[in-house]
Every structure is written in C-alpha cells, then in structure tokens.
mmCIF file of C-alpha atoms in Angstrom:
data_model
loop_
_atom_site.group_PDB
_atom_site.id
_atom_site.type_symbol
_atom_site.label_atom_id
_atom_site.label_comp_id
_atom_site.label_asym_id
_atom_site.label_seq_id
_atom_site.Cartn_x
_atom_site.Cartn_y
_atom_site.Cartn_z
ATOM 1 C CA TRP A 7 -3.587 5.277 -16.268
ATOM 2 C CA THR A 8 -6.990 3.986 -17.400
ATOM 3 C CA SER A 9 -8.484 2.305 -20.458
ATOM 4 C CA THR A 10 -8.849 5.705 -22.123
ATOM 5 C CA GLU A 11 -6.049 7.881 -20.631
ATOM 6 C CA GLU A 12 -2.340 7.270 -20.960
ATOM 7 C CA TYR A 13 0.931 9.193 -21.108
ATOM 8 C CA ILE A 14 3.809 8.176 -23.374
ATOM 9 C CA PRO A 15 7.066 10.119 -22.838
ATOM 10 C CA HIS A 16 8.662 11.453 -26.031
ATOM 11 C CA ARG A 17 12.369 10.875 -26.609
ATOM 12 C CA PRO A 18 13.973 11.615 -29.980
ATOM 13 C CA THR A 19 16.460 8.792 -29.455
ATOM 14 C CA LEU A 20 15.649 5.651 -27.529
ATOM 15 C CA THR A 21 18.602 3.461 -26.565
ATOM 16 C CA ILE A 22 17.995 0.084 -24.998
ATOM 17 C CA GLY A 23 20.851 -1.883 -23.493
ATOM 18 C CA ARG A 24 21.093 -5.602 -22.949
ATOM 19 C CA ALA A 25 18.191 -6.944 -20.913
ATOM 20 C CA ASP A 26 17.993 -10.444 -19.468
ATOM 21 C CA LEU A 27 15.267 -10.590 -16.843
ATOM 22 C CA THR A 28 12.776 -13.174 -15.674
ATOM 23 C CA TYR A 29 10.110 -12.117 -13.185
ATOM 24 C CA VAL A 30 7.575 -14.427 -11.617
ATOM 25 C CA PRO A 31 4.898 -12.524 -9.655
ATOM 26 C CA SER A 32 4.159 -13.567 -6.097
ATOM 27 C CA LEU A 33 0.465 -13.827 -6.920
ATOM 28 C CA ASP A 34 -0.582 -16.074 -9.798
ATOM 29 C CA TYR A 35 -4.162 -14.706 -9.844
ATOM 30 C CA ARG A 36 -4.663 -10.918 -9.737
ATOM 31 C CA GLU A 37 -8.123 -9.357 -10.033
ATOM 32 C CA PRO A 38 -9.002 -5.851 -8.839
ATOM 33 C CA ALA A 39 -12.575 -6.061 -10.144
ATOM 34 C CA PHE A 40 -13.152 -2.415 -11.014
ATOM 35 C CA ALA A 41 -15.268 -1.614 -14.070
ATOM 36 C CA ASP A 42 -12.332 -0.341 -16.112
ATOM 37 C CA VAL A 43 -10.403 -3.576 -15.512
ATOM 38 C CA ARG A 44 -13.443 -5.801 -16.103
ATOM 39 C CA ASN A 45 -14.548 -4.133 -19.313
ATOM 40 C CA SER A 46 -11.235 -3.506 -21.073
ATOM 41 C CA PRO A 47 -9.088 -6.627 -21.636
ATOM 42 C CA GLY A 48 -6.375 -4.493 -23.232
ATOM 43 C CA PHE A 49 -6.125 -2.277 -20.159
ATOM 44 C CA ALA A 50 -6.146 -5.315 -17.853
ATOM 45 C CA VAL A 51 -3.147 -6.690 -19.762
ATOM 46 C CA LYS A 52 -1.259 -3.383 -19.501
ATOM 47 C CA ILE A 53 -1.616 -3.304 -15.720
ATOM 48 C CA LYS A 54 -0.903 -7.045 -15.505
ATOM 49 C CA CYS A 55 -4.252 -8.357 -14.287
ATOM 50 C CA ASN A 56 -5.576 -11.780 -15.297
ATOM 51 C CA GLY A 57 -8.874 -12.239 -13.467
ATOM 52 C CA HIS A 58 -12.080 -13.985 -14.444
ATOM 53 C CA PHE A 59 -14.045 -10.895 -15.457
ATOM 54 C CA SER A 60 -11.440 -9.321 -17.745
ATOM 55 C CA LYS A 61 -11.961 -11.947 -20.481
ATOM 56 C CA ILE A 62 -8.432 -11.564 -21.827
ATOM 57 C CA PRO A 63 -8.082 -13.584 -25.060
ATOM 58 C CA GLU A 64 -5.389 -16.229 -25.371
ATOM 59 C CA GLU A 65 -3.381 -14.159 -27.856
ATOM 60 C CA LEU A 66 -2.934 -11.562 -25.100
ATOM 61 C CA GLY A 67 -2.055 -14.138 -22.445
ATOM 62 C CA GLY A 68 -5.438 -15.437 -21.322
ATOM 63 C CA HIS A 69 -7.061 -15.146 -17.924
ATOM 64 C CA HIS A 70 -8.373 -17.234 -15.023
ATOM 65 C CA GLU A 71 -11.750 -18.404 -16.295
ATOM 66 C CA ILE A 72 -13.904 -19.739 -13.470
ATOM 67 C CA LEU A 73 -16.984 -21.883 -14.115
ATOM 68 C CA THR A 74 -20.271 -21.468 -12.166
ATOM 69 C CA TYR A 75 -18.881 -18.234 -10.745
ATOM 70 C CA GLY A 76 -20.284 -16.992 -7.441
ATOM 71 C CA HIS A 77 -22.350 -18.744 -4.779
ATOM 72 C CA SER A 78 -22.915 -21.816 -6.916
ATOM 73 C CA PHE A 79 -24.985 -24.327 -4.917
ATOM 74 C CA GLU A 80 -28.095 -22.896 -6.535
ATOM 75 C CA GLN A 81 -26.543 -23.086 -10.019
ATOM 76 C CA LEU A 82 -25.317 -26.653 -9.628
ATOM 77 C CA MET A 83 -28.248 -28.068 -7.652
ATOM 78 C CA PRO A 84 -31.264 -25.868 -8.551
ATOM 79 C CA PRO A 85 -34.160 -26.447 -6.155
ATOM 80 C CA ALA A 86 -36.642 -25.889 -8.998
ATOM 81 C CA LYS A 87 -35.282 -29.056 -10.556
ATOM 82 C CA TYR A 88 -34.627 -31.259 -7.529
ATOM 83 C CA PHE A 89 -36.384 -30.127 -4.369
ATOM 84 C CA GLN A 90 -39.832 -31.608 -4.946
ATOM 85 C CA GLU A 91 -38.502 -35.145 -5.374
ATOM 86 C CA HIS A 92 -35.433 -34.837 -3.141
ATOM 87 C CA PRO A 93 -36.007 -32.419 -0.263
ATOM 88 C CA GLU A 94 -33.457 -34.449 1.734
ATOM 89 C CA TRP A 95 -30.713 -33.021 -0.482
ATOM 90 C CA TYR A 96 -31.224 -29.579 1.071
ATOM 91 C CA SER A 97 -30.745 -28.011 4.497
ATOM 92 C CA LEU A 98 -32.639 -29.336 7.478
ATOM 93 C CA ILE A 99 -33.355 -26.223 9.558
ATOM 94 C CA ARG A 100 -35.431 -26.424 12.748
ATOM 95 C CA GLY A 101 -36.856 -29.748 11.619
ATOM 96 C CA LYS A 102 -37.799 -28.702 8.065
ATOM 97 C CA ARG A 103 -36.020 -28.951 4.729
ATOM 98 C CA PHE A 104 -35.347 -25.592 3.094
ATOM 99 C CA ALA A 105 -34.467 -24.532 -0.444
ATOM 100 C CA LYS A 106 -35.876 -21.056 -0.829
ATOM 101 C CA GLY A 107 -34.350 -17.619 -0.866
ATOM 102 C CA HIS A 108 -30.719 -17.220 -1.897
ATOM 103 C CA SER A 109 -29.496 -16.776 1.689
ATOM 104 C CA ASP A 110 -31.813 -19.115 3.539
ATOM 105 C CA TRP A 111 -30.504 -22.560 2.644
ATOM 106 C CA GLN A 112 -27.503 -24.723 1.815
ATOM 107 C CA LEU A 113 -27.097 -28.303 0.655
ATOM 108 C CA CYS A 114 -27.176 -31.288 2.983
ATOM 109 C CA LEU A 115 -23.427 -31.808 2.731
ATOM 110 C CA THR A 116 -23.390 -35.404 3.968
ATOM 111 C CA ASN A 117 -26.113 -36.833 1.718
ATOM 112 C CA SER A 118 -24.473 -39.387 -0.604
ATOM 113 C CA GLN A 119 -27.168 -39.223 -3.303
ATOM 114 C CA MET A 120 -26.895 -35.433 -3.419
ATOM 115 C CA LEU A 121 -23.115 -35.777 -3.705
ATOM 116 C CA ALA A 122 -23.452 -38.115 -6.679
ATOM 117 C CA GLU A 123 -25.751 -35.709 -8.538
ATOM 118 C CA LEU A 124 -23.615 -32.695 -7.649
ATOM 119 C CA THR A 125 -20.489 -34.471 -8.923
ATOM 120 C CA LYS A 126 -22.257 -35.345 -12.166
ATOM 121 C CA ASN A 127 -23.286 -31.724 -12.679
ATOM 122 C CA VAL A 128 -19.784 -30.453 -11.921
ATOM 123 C CA LEU A 129 -18.228 -32.864 -14.428
ATOM 124 C CA ASP A 130 -20.800 -31.910 -17.061
ATOM 125 C CA ALA A 131 -19.951 -28.226 -16.600
ATOM 126 C CA ILE A 132 -16.227 -28.903 -16.983
ATOM 127 C CA ARG A 133 -16.766 -31.078 -20.057
ATOM 128 C CA ARG A 134 -18.455 -28.120 -21.719
ATOM 129 C CA ASN A 135 -15.526 -25.827 -20.830
ATOM 130 C CA PRO A 136 -12.404 -27.936 -20.202
ATOM 131 C CA GLN A 137 -10.131 -24.982 -20.996
ATOM 132 C CA ALA A 138 -11.243 -23.141 -17.828
ATOM 133 C CA TYR A 139 -8.999 -22.661 -14.816
ATOM 134 C CA SER A 140 -11.375 -23.772 -12.049
ATOM 135 C CA ILE A 141 -14.990 -24.341 -11.070
ATOM 136 C CA PHE A 142 -16.797 -22.859 -8.082
ATOM 137 C CA VAL A 143 -18.575 -25.323 -5.810
ATOM 138 C CA THR A 144 -19.524 -22.814 -3.182
ATOM 139 C CA GLN A 145 -22.071 -22.294 -0.443
ATOM 140 C CA ASN A 146 -24.963 -19.907 -0.846
ATOM 141 C CA ASP A 147 -24.545 -16.440 0.578
ATOM 142 C CA GLY A 148 -25.458 -16.105 4.229
ATOM 143 C CA TYR A 149 -26.076 -19.008 6.576
ATOM 144 C CA GLY A 150 -28.771 -21.720 6.655
ATOM 145 C CA GLN A 151 -26.363 -24.638 7.079
ATOM 146 C CA CYS A 152 -27.860 -28.096 7.465
ATOM 147 C CA GLN A 153 -28.738 -29.248 10.978
ATOM 148 C CA CYS A 154 -29.248 -32.933 10.236
ATOM 149 C CA ASP A 155 -27.521 -35.435 12.524
ATOM 150 C CA HIS A 156 -24.813 -36.351 9.993
ATOM 151 C CA CYS A 157 -23.890 -32.757 9.146
ATOM 152 C CA GLN A 158 -23.904 -31.764 12.807
ATOM 153 C CA ALA A 159 -21.699 -34.744 13.712
ATOM 154 C CA ALA A 160 -19.183 -33.822 11.000
ATOM 155 C CA THR A 161 -19.145 -30.220 12.182
ATOM 156 C CA LYS A 162 -18.567 -31.306 15.777
ATOM 157 C CA ARG A 163 -15.847 -33.776 14.763
ATOM 158 C CA GLU A 164 -13.978 -31.120 12.785
ATOM 159 C CA GLY A 165 -14.681 -28.230 15.163
ATOM 160 C CA ALA A 166 -15.800 -26.065 12.238
ATOM 161 C CA GLY A 167 -18.553 -25.702 9.657
ATOM 162 C CA ALA A 168 -15.851 -26.084 7.006
ATOM 163 C CA GLY A 169 -15.489 -29.743 8.045
ATOM 164 C CA PRO A 170 -18.487 -31.302 6.253
ATOM 165 C CA LEU A 171 -18.152 -28.823 3.367
ATOM 166 C CA LEU A 172 -14.520 -29.724 2.736
ATOM 167 C CA GLU A 173 -15.222 -33.460 2.995
ATOM 168 C CA MET A 174 -17.845 -33.029 0.276
ATOM 169 C CA ILE A 175 -15.583 -30.815 -1.872
ATOM 170 C CA ASN A 176 -12.751 -33.335 -1.616
ATOM 171 C CA ALA A 177 -15.068 -36.098 -2.837
ATOM 172 C CA VAL A 178 -16.092 -34.003 -5.852
ATOM 173 C CA ALA A 179 -12.491 -32.994 -6.545
ATOM 174 C CA GLU A 180 -11.335 -36.619 -6.465
ATOM 175 C CA GLN A 181 -13.666 -37.484 -9.341
ATOM 176 C CA VAL A 182 -12.744 -34.309 -11.229
ATOM 177 C CA ASP A 183 -9.053 -35.152 -10.940
ATOM 178 C CA LYS A 184 -9.594 -38.551 -12.534
ATOM 179 C CA GLU A 185 -11.020 -37.037 -15.714
ATOM 180 C CA PHE A 186 -9.356 -33.599 -15.642
ATOM 181 C CA PRO A 187 -6.008 -33.878 -13.830
ATOM 182 C CA GLY A 188 -5.036 -30.648 -12.132
ATOM 183 C CA PHE A 189 -8.358 -28.900 -12.743
ATOM 184 C CA LEU A 190 -9.160 -26.890 -9.608
ATOM 185 C CA VAL A 191 -12.373 -27.190 -7.603
ATOM 186 C CA GLU A 192 -12.754 -23.987 -5.631
ATOM 187 C CA THR A 193 -14.826 -23.304 -2.535
ATOM 188 C CA PHE A 194 -15.294 -20.481 -0.050
ATOM 189 C CA ALA A 195 -13.976 -20.192 3.466
ATOM 190 C CA TYR A 196 -16.634 -17.655 4.334
ATOM 191 C CA ALA A 197 -18.904 -16.834 7.265
ATOM 192 C CA TRP A 198 -19.786 -20.224 8.835
ATOM 193 C CA THR A 199 -17.047 -22.055 6.853
ATOM 194 C CA ARG A 200 -14.117 -19.655 7.360
ATOM 195 C CA LYS A 201 -12.531 -21.375 10.355
ATOM 196 C CA THR A 202 -10.120 -24.181 9.465
ATOM 197 C CA PRO A 203 -11.207 -27.756 10.328
ATOM 198 C CA LEU A 204 -9.285 -29.886 12.801
ATOM 199 C CA HIS A 205 -8.564 -32.961 10.674
ATOM 200 C CA VAL A 206 -9.731 -32.916 7.048
ATOM 201 C CA ARG A 207 -7.322 -31.318 4.578
ATOM 202 C CA PRO A 208 -8.021 -29.962 1.079
ATOM 203 C CA ARG A 209 -6.952 -32.190 -1.811
ATOM 204 C CA SER A 210 -4.185 -30.887 -4.051
ATOM 205 C CA ASN A 211 -6.754 -29.845 -6.693
ATOM 206 C CA VAL A 212 -8.967 -27.958 -4.220
ATOM 207 C CA GLN A 213 -8.627 -24.183 -3.947
ATOM 208 C CA ILE A 214 -9.816 -22.289 -0.871
ATOM 209 C CA ARG A 215 -11.090 -18.717 -1.301
ATOM 210 C CA VAL A 216 -10.958 -16.995 2.102
ATOM 211 C CA CYS A 217 -13.305 -14.067 2.663
ATOM 212 C CA GLY A 218 -13.139 -11.630 5.582
ATOM 213 C CA LEU A 219 -16.602 -10.099 5.409
ATOM 214 C CA GLU A 220 -16.629 -9.108 9.086
ATOM 215 C CA SER A 221 -13.282 -7.275 9.107
ATOM 216 C CA ASP A 222 -12.413 -3.705 10.065
ATOM 217 C CA PHE A 223 -11.120 -2.303 6.783
ATOM 218 C CA ALA A 224 -9.738 0.826 8.447
ATOM 219 C CA GLN A 225 -7.072 -1.401 10.013
ATOM 220 C CA PRO A 226 -4.457 -3.690 8.450
ATOM 221 C CA ILE A 227 -5.362 -7.362 8.368
ATOM 222 C CA ASP A 228 -2.247 -8.193 10.360
ATOM 223 C CA SER A 229 -3.533 -6.350 13.424
ATOM 224 C CA ASP A 230 -5.415 -7.222 16.584
ATOM 225 C CA ALA A 231 -8.505 -5.505 15.162
ATOM 226 C CA ASN A 232 -8.666 -8.276 12.547
ATOM 227 C CA ALA A 233 -7.224 -11.123 14.594
ATOM 228 C CA SER A 234 -9.880 -13.665 13.577
ATOM 229 C CA TYR A 235 -9.502 -13.040 9.842
ATOM 230 C CA ARG A 236 -5.712 -12.853 10.166
ATOM 231 C CA ASP A 237 -5.544 -16.180 11.970
ATOM 232 C CA ASP A 238 -7.890 -17.892 9.509
ATOM 233 C CA ILE A 239 -5.757 -16.826 6.533
ATOM 234 C CA ARG A 240 -2.687 -18.184 8.279
ATOM 235 C CA GLY A 241 -4.529 -21.380 9.141
ATOM 236 C CA TRP A 242 -5.646 -22.085 5.574
ATOM 237 C CA GLY A 243 -2.171 -21.275 4.298
ATOM 238 C CA GLU A 244 -0.783 -23.981 6.554
ATOM 239 C CA ILE A 245 -3.136 -26.766 5.429
ATOM 240 C CA ALA A 246 -4.089 -25.953 1.826
ATOM 241 C CA ARG A 247 -1.963 -26.075 -1.299
ATOM 242 C CA ASN A 248 -4.063 -23.477 -3.139
ATOM 243 C CA VAL A 249 -5.372 -20.399 -1.314
ATOM 244 C CA VAL A 250 -6.776 -17.156 -2.715
ATOM 245 C CA VAL A 251 -8.353 -14.232 -0.903
ATOM 246 C CA PHE A 252 -11.674 -12.510 -1.554
ATOM 247 C CA HIS A 253 -10.878 -8.992 -0.333
ATOM 248 C CA TYR A 254 -13.327 -6.095 -0.029
ATOM 249 C CA VAL A 255 -11.925 -2.744 -1.198
ATOM 250 C CA SER A 256 -15.036 -0.562 -1.651
ATOM 251 C CA GLY A 257 -17.843 0.516 0.641
ATOM 252 C CA TYR A 258 -20.972 -1.402 -0.278
ATOM 253 C CA GLY A 259 -23.145 0.855 1.858
ATOM 254 C CA CYS A 260 -22.601 3.739 -0.572
ATOM 255 C CA PHE A 261 -20.053 3.388 -3.348
ATOM 256 C CA VAL A 262 -19.547 7.118 -3.888
ATOM 257 C CA GLN A 263 -18.802 8.084 -0.283
ATOM 258 C CA PRO A 264 -15.255 7.982 1.155
ATOM 259 C CA HIS A 265 -14.046 4.485 2.033
ATOM 260 C CA PRO A 266 -10.462 5.001 3.262
ATOM 261 C CA THR A 267 -8.653 1.744 2.457
ATOM 262 C CA ILE A 268 -6.061 2.752 -0.139
ATOM 263 C CA PHE A 269 -3.061 3.081 2.167
ATOM 264 C CA ASN A 270 -3.689 -0.247 3.931
ATOM 265 C CA ILE A 271 -3.484 -2.206 0.704
ATOM 266 C CA GLY A 272 0.296 -2.512 0.674
ATOM 267 C CA PRO A 273 0.624 -4.139 4.107
ATOM 268 C CA ASP A 274 -2.414 -6.325 3.380
ATOM 269 C CA ILE A 275 -1.080 -7.716 0.091
ATOM 270 C CA ARG A 276 2.314 -8.355 1.669
ATOM 271 C CA PHE A 277 0.581 -10.201 4.496
ATOM 272 C CA PHE A 278 -1.210 -12.387 1.944
ATOM 273 C CA THR A 279 1.969 -13.299 0.090
ATOM 274 C CA GLN A 280 3.818 -14.029 3.330
ATOM 275 C CA ASN A 281 1.106 -16.539 4.256
ATOM 276 C CA LYS A 282 1.038 -18.696 1.114
ATOM 277 C CA VAL A 283 -1.806 -16.926 -0.659
ATOM 278 C CA ASP A 284 -1.646 -17.542 -4.437
ATOM 279 C CA GLY A 285 -4.119 -14.935 -5.643
ATOM 280 C CA VAL A 286 -6.297 -12.001 -4.662
ATOM 281 C CA TYR A 287 -9.737 -11.004 -5.887
ATOM 282 C CA MET A 288 -10.613 -7.440 -4.870
ATOM 283 C CA ASP A 289 -14.365 -7.121 -4.626
ATOM 284 C CA THR A 290 -15.850 -3.791 -5.610
ATOM 285 C CA ASP A 291 -18.751 -2.269 -7.464
ATOM 286 C CA SER A 292 -18.574 -2.862 -11.217
ATOM 287 C CA THR A 293 -19.939 0.580 -12.151
ATOM 288 C CA PRO A 294 -17.533 3.249 -13.471
ATOM 289 C CA ILE A 295 -18.177 5.674 -10.574
ATOM 290 C CA GLY A 296 -17.108 5.478 -6.972
ATOM 291 C CA ASP A 297 -14.487 6.545 -4.444
ATOM 292 C CA PHE A 298 -11.444 7.090 -6.697
ATOM 293 C CA VAL A 299 -12.055 3.871 -8.611
ATOM 294 C CA ARG A 300 -9.511 4.711 -11.329
ATOM 295 C CA LEU A 301 -6.750 5.472 -8.853
ATOM 296 C CA ARG A 302 -7.589 2.363 -6.858
ATOM 297 C CA ALA A 303 -7.582 0.108 -9.917
ATOM 298 C CA TRP A 304 -4.156 1.335 -11.017
ATOM 299 C CA VAL A 305 -2.517 1.323 -7.572
ATOM 300 C CA PHE A 306 -3.987 -2.013 -6.522
ATOM 301 C CA ALA A 307 -3.010 -3.702 -9.795
ATOM 302 C CA HIS A 308 0.589 -2.554 -9.439
ATOM 303 C CA MET A 309 0.668 -3.797 -5.846
ATOM 304 C CA LEU A 310 -0.680 -7.210 -6.868
ATOM 305 C CA TRP A 311 2.051 -7.510 -9.495
ATOM 306 C CA ASN A 312 4.814 -6.408 -7.124
ATOM 307 C CA PRO A 313 3.841 -6.364 -3.421
ATOM 308 C CA THR A 314 7.186 -4.821 -2.413
ATOM 309 C CA ARG A 315 6.166 -1.464 -3.859
ATOM 310 C CA ASP A 316 4.916 1.432 -1.738
ATOM 311 C CA SER A 317 1.196 2.065 -2.238
ATOM 312 C CA LEU A 318 1.560 5.711 -1.161
ATOM 313 C CA LYS A 319 4.258 6.340 -3.766
ATOM 314 C CA LEU A 320 2.153 4.608 -6.392
ATOM 315 C CA ALA A 321 -0.790 6.840 -5.477
ATOM 316 C CA GLU A 322 1.496 9.872 -5.823
ATOM 317 C CA GLU A 323 2.625 8.686 -9.265
ATOM 318 C CA PHE A 324 -0.956 8.186 -10.436
ATOM 319 C CA ALA A 325 -2.086 11.533 -9.004
ATOM 320 C CA ARG A 326 0.666 13.409 -10.853
ATOM 321 C CA GLY A 327 -0.032 11.637 -14.127
ATOM 322 C CA TYR A 328 -3.833 11.507 -14.077
ATOM 323 C CA TYR A 329 -4.858 14.610 -12.104
ATOM 324 C CA GLY A 330 -1.929 16.777 -13.200
ATOM 325 C CA LEU A 331 -1.602 20.016 -11.244
ATOM 326 C CA ALA A 332 -4.477 18.930 -8.991
ATOM 327 C CA GLY A 333 -2.539 15.850 -7.892
ATOM 328 C CA PRO A 334 -1.189 17.285 -4.596
ATOM 329 C CA GLN A 335 -4.665 18.291 -3.435
ATOM 330 C CA VAL A 336 -6.087 14.884 -4.345
ATOM 331 C CA LEU A 337 -3.379 13.161 -2.285
ATOM 332 C CA SER A 338 -3.966 15.520 0.642
ATOM 333 C CA TYR A 339 -7.672 14.725 0.499
ATOM 334 C CA LEU A 340 -7.023 10.961 0.494
ATOM 335 C CA GLN A 341 -4.699 11.313 3.473
ATOM 336 C CA LEU A 342 -7.316 13.421 5.237
ATOM 337 C CA THR A 343 -9.955 10.686 4.867
ATOM 338 C CA HIS A 344 -7.587 8.009 6.175
ATOM 339 C CA ASN A 345 -6.553 10.123 9.147
ATOM 340 C CA ALA A 346 -10.200 10.903 9.925
ATOM 341 C CA VAL A 347 -11.350 7.298 10.174
ATOM 342 C CA LYS A 348 -8.324 6.295 12.254
ATOM 343 C CA ARG A 349 -8.794 9.283 14.577
ATOM 344 C CA SER A 350 -12.450 8.387 15.070
ATOM 345 C CA GLY A 351 -11.751 4.773 16.005
ATOM 346 C CA MET A 352 -14.814 3.697 14.011
ATOM 347 C CA LYS A 353 -14.880 0.193 12.562
ATOM 348 C CA LEU A 354 -14.995 0.490 8.782
ATOM 349 C CA HIS A 355 -17.410 -2.235 7.749
ATOM 350 C CA TYR A 356 -17.408 -3.537 4.167
ATOM 351 C CA ALA A 357 -20.922 -2.078 3.749
ATOM 352 C CA ASN A 358 -20.305 1.115 5.672
ATOM 353 C CA ALA A 359 -22.795 3.921 5.022
ATOM 354 C CA ASP A 360 -21.771 6.025 8.024
ATOM 355 C CA THR A 361 -19.633 9.142 7.460
ATOM 356 C CA SER A 362 -19.706 10.302 11.066
ATOM 357 C CA PHE A 363 -15.955 9.677 11.231
ATOM 358 C CA PHE A 364 -15.616 13.106 9.548
ATOM 359 C CA SER A 365 -15.636 16.084 11.896
ATOM 360 C CA LEU A 366 -16.938 19.443 10.700
ATOM 361 C CA ASP A 367 -13.378 20.785 10.530
ATOM 362 C CA GLU A 368 -12.323 17.828 8.389
ATOM 363 C CA MET A 369 -15.260 18.276 6.035
ATOM 364 C CA ASN A 370 -14.411 21.967 5.673
ATOM 365 C CA GLU A 371 -10.787 21.107 4.965
ATOM 366 C CA ALA A 372 -11.902 18.585 2.325
ATOM 367 C CA THR A 373 -13.985 21.313 0.670
ATOM 368 C CA ARG A 374 -10.979 23.682 0.646
ATOM 369 C CA LEU A 375 -8.826 20.997 -0.965
ATOM 370 C CA TRP A 376 -11.376 20.420 -3.722
ATOM 371 C CA ASP A 377 -11.609 24.153 -4.362
ATOM 372 C CA GLN A 378 -7.810 24.322 -4.636
ATOM 373 C CA ALA A 379 -7.746 21.297 -6.956
ATOM 374 C CA GLU A 380 -10.295 22.857 -9.294
ATOM 375 C CA ALA A 381 -8.389 26.141 -9.317
ATOM 376 C CA ALA A 382 -5.126 24.349 -10.129
ATOM 377 C CA VAL A 383 -6.533 22.903 -13.338
ATOM 378 C CA ALA A 384 -8.825 25.806 -14.312
ATOM 379 C CA GLY A 385 -8.733 26.369 -18.040
ATOM 380 C CA GLY A 386 -7.487 22.829 -18.691
ATOM 381 C CA ARG A 387 -4.096 23.369 -17.032
ATOM 382 C CA GLY A 388 -3.463 19.769 -16.132
ATOM 383 C CA GLY A 389 -0.694 17.669 -17.596
ATOM 384 C CA ALA A 390 1.082 14.438 -16.861
#
C-alpha cells in the first residue's frame, strides 16, 4: 500500500501453474510524484513507477533520469554569467532586454550566437551524464517571451509561440543526435508555447511535455470544459513522435484541503494513451501530507501501469486494505467531495484555495463520516 505498510496473504500451500506472459505498458514513463514514491525507490518499483525523482538503481530496473530538470533556461544560460556581455541573448520586452526574476524573461530564441552557446552547454551537460534518458531545454515559468523582430516574425509565421521555440530546440537536438544518437531533448508545451505550430515539426529526438495549467480539474480532459487543453494534446500527438503530459493532481492553493480529482484520473489517462502520449508526470506536493496522498499514489500508479482498470474499484481496494473497517466511510467521503464540486459548477483550478463548493449540509455529512470512520477502527480494529 505504501513504503511502510503492506499486506501479504498467508497460504499454507502455494501452487503456481504455467505462466507465459509478456506485458508492455501503454505508458513508457510513469511518475506520480508523491513523496512516498519519490523517496522510496523500492516502493516505486513495487507499484511500477520509473520517474526521474524515484532514483531507482539499475539493479532494480532503473528510471528516467532527466538532466537540467525543470524550467532550465536559467540553468543552461545563467544571466549572471552572460547577460552583461550579451544582453541580446535574452528577451526584448517593451524595448528593453530582460534577464531578471524567474518568471520575467526568456531567451531570444532566434539569436544564432545564443543558440551556439546553448548547444555547447547542453552537450557539456550530456557528456557529464551520458547514461541519462533526456535533457530539459525548457522555457522559464510564466511569460516574458522575446518581442524582437525575428522572434515575432517566427511566431507570426507559425501561428504560435511554440514556433520559434521548436525551431531552436530542433537545432539543438540535431547537434545532440550527432554525438548521442537517440538521446532526447525535451521541452515544454506550456502557457505561451502550448498551441501547436503550423509548419515546424519536432525532430525524432525531441520530446514535447504538454502542460494544462489553466484546466478545470473537476472535469475530464476530454470534455468541453477543457477543450483547449484537449485539442492541444491531440495536436501534439499528431505531429510529434515523443509526447508526455505534465498533469496536475493536487491543489497547490492548499495541499491539505479537498481537491476532488481522484475519479477523473481513469478517463484522463485513457485519453492520454488514445492520443499517442508516451508518459505522464503527475505534479503534486512532495511533502508526506495532503489530500489522501497515499491513496492517490497507489491508485494513480496502478492506472498508469494499466489504464484499462477502474479507478473507483482501485480506490475501493486500497481503502479496504489500508483503512480497514474505516474503508467504506473513506470512500463515501471521497465521493461526497467529488459530488460537491460537480454540483457547485465551480472550476477547480490547479491552485484552488476555495472550498465554497461545500454546502453546510455536505460539511456536516463529511463530519459524520469521519466520526463513523474513527468509531469503526476504535481500539485498533482495522485490518486488511
């Protein structure tokens, strides 16, 4: 169930018949980034995760190690090193070059000298860690894209901010492929770069990580409420060989308050696999507390391994095994939270801090369920 709790059935005689089975998961890369999965490689292996943060050693199967992880423009082209002599390598915004504040600037994507230095730095990073799976060459968080004539022309020509970014990424990836064939260069389709470009296409060694920051997480991705995100995932799946999804599964406004997303995860993962997505990173807080983080880690991991499973039935299985006699009340509470947010019609933002979707009656019912759950296991009467 977790890195510290498990249940092993006891059978005096164990008979195993002939078994001849090969299973290839739909998703090559599977990372529900909860603390228990991040911090326990052994547990990550047991629930069949292989993400960057789990640090699974090779003798246990290894993991997807990603270089310069995160928003990496600042790592690869630090302004403290370059800006004074080369301000033209950074965003032109309202007539001035910017390279300050993590969210206030990007690179000038069409500057050839910047591209040469960036490529050099990328190759140097890979040479130090050639065993890695990929390297992030990714925009800074937020906006601040370059407004110079060349970048604006490329954006207009491609009908999307992803145009000049992808042209630059392709140029870097071409040089990487010469020295490290097959090594992936990964970039975000996020915020101002999420829309697919009209003409430029990712090279075969470029991986696109699509992020739906603006979505309504109370609704399935394959719904009109999330039409923009839905269409962008489909669009990247049609033009890119390697696509993964950066998916939010916790409420960043307050990690310990209810964030009802558990029962949407099944349809969402199936939507990803039906649209040529190769992997899913589930973004969440890395602390060991939160809205049912242990249940979520277990259920989400099993769904990533086999998207045909029923997330509700998986939640029932976990609740019986982990919460014991309190399992039915826990499930009723989870269903109550999901029904409440859908009844309210409120958009569930990734950073939601608003619990007004709960009525007084629903809050009272939640309290009754918790009282019943505590009574069910009073005196340690739990059990798997």
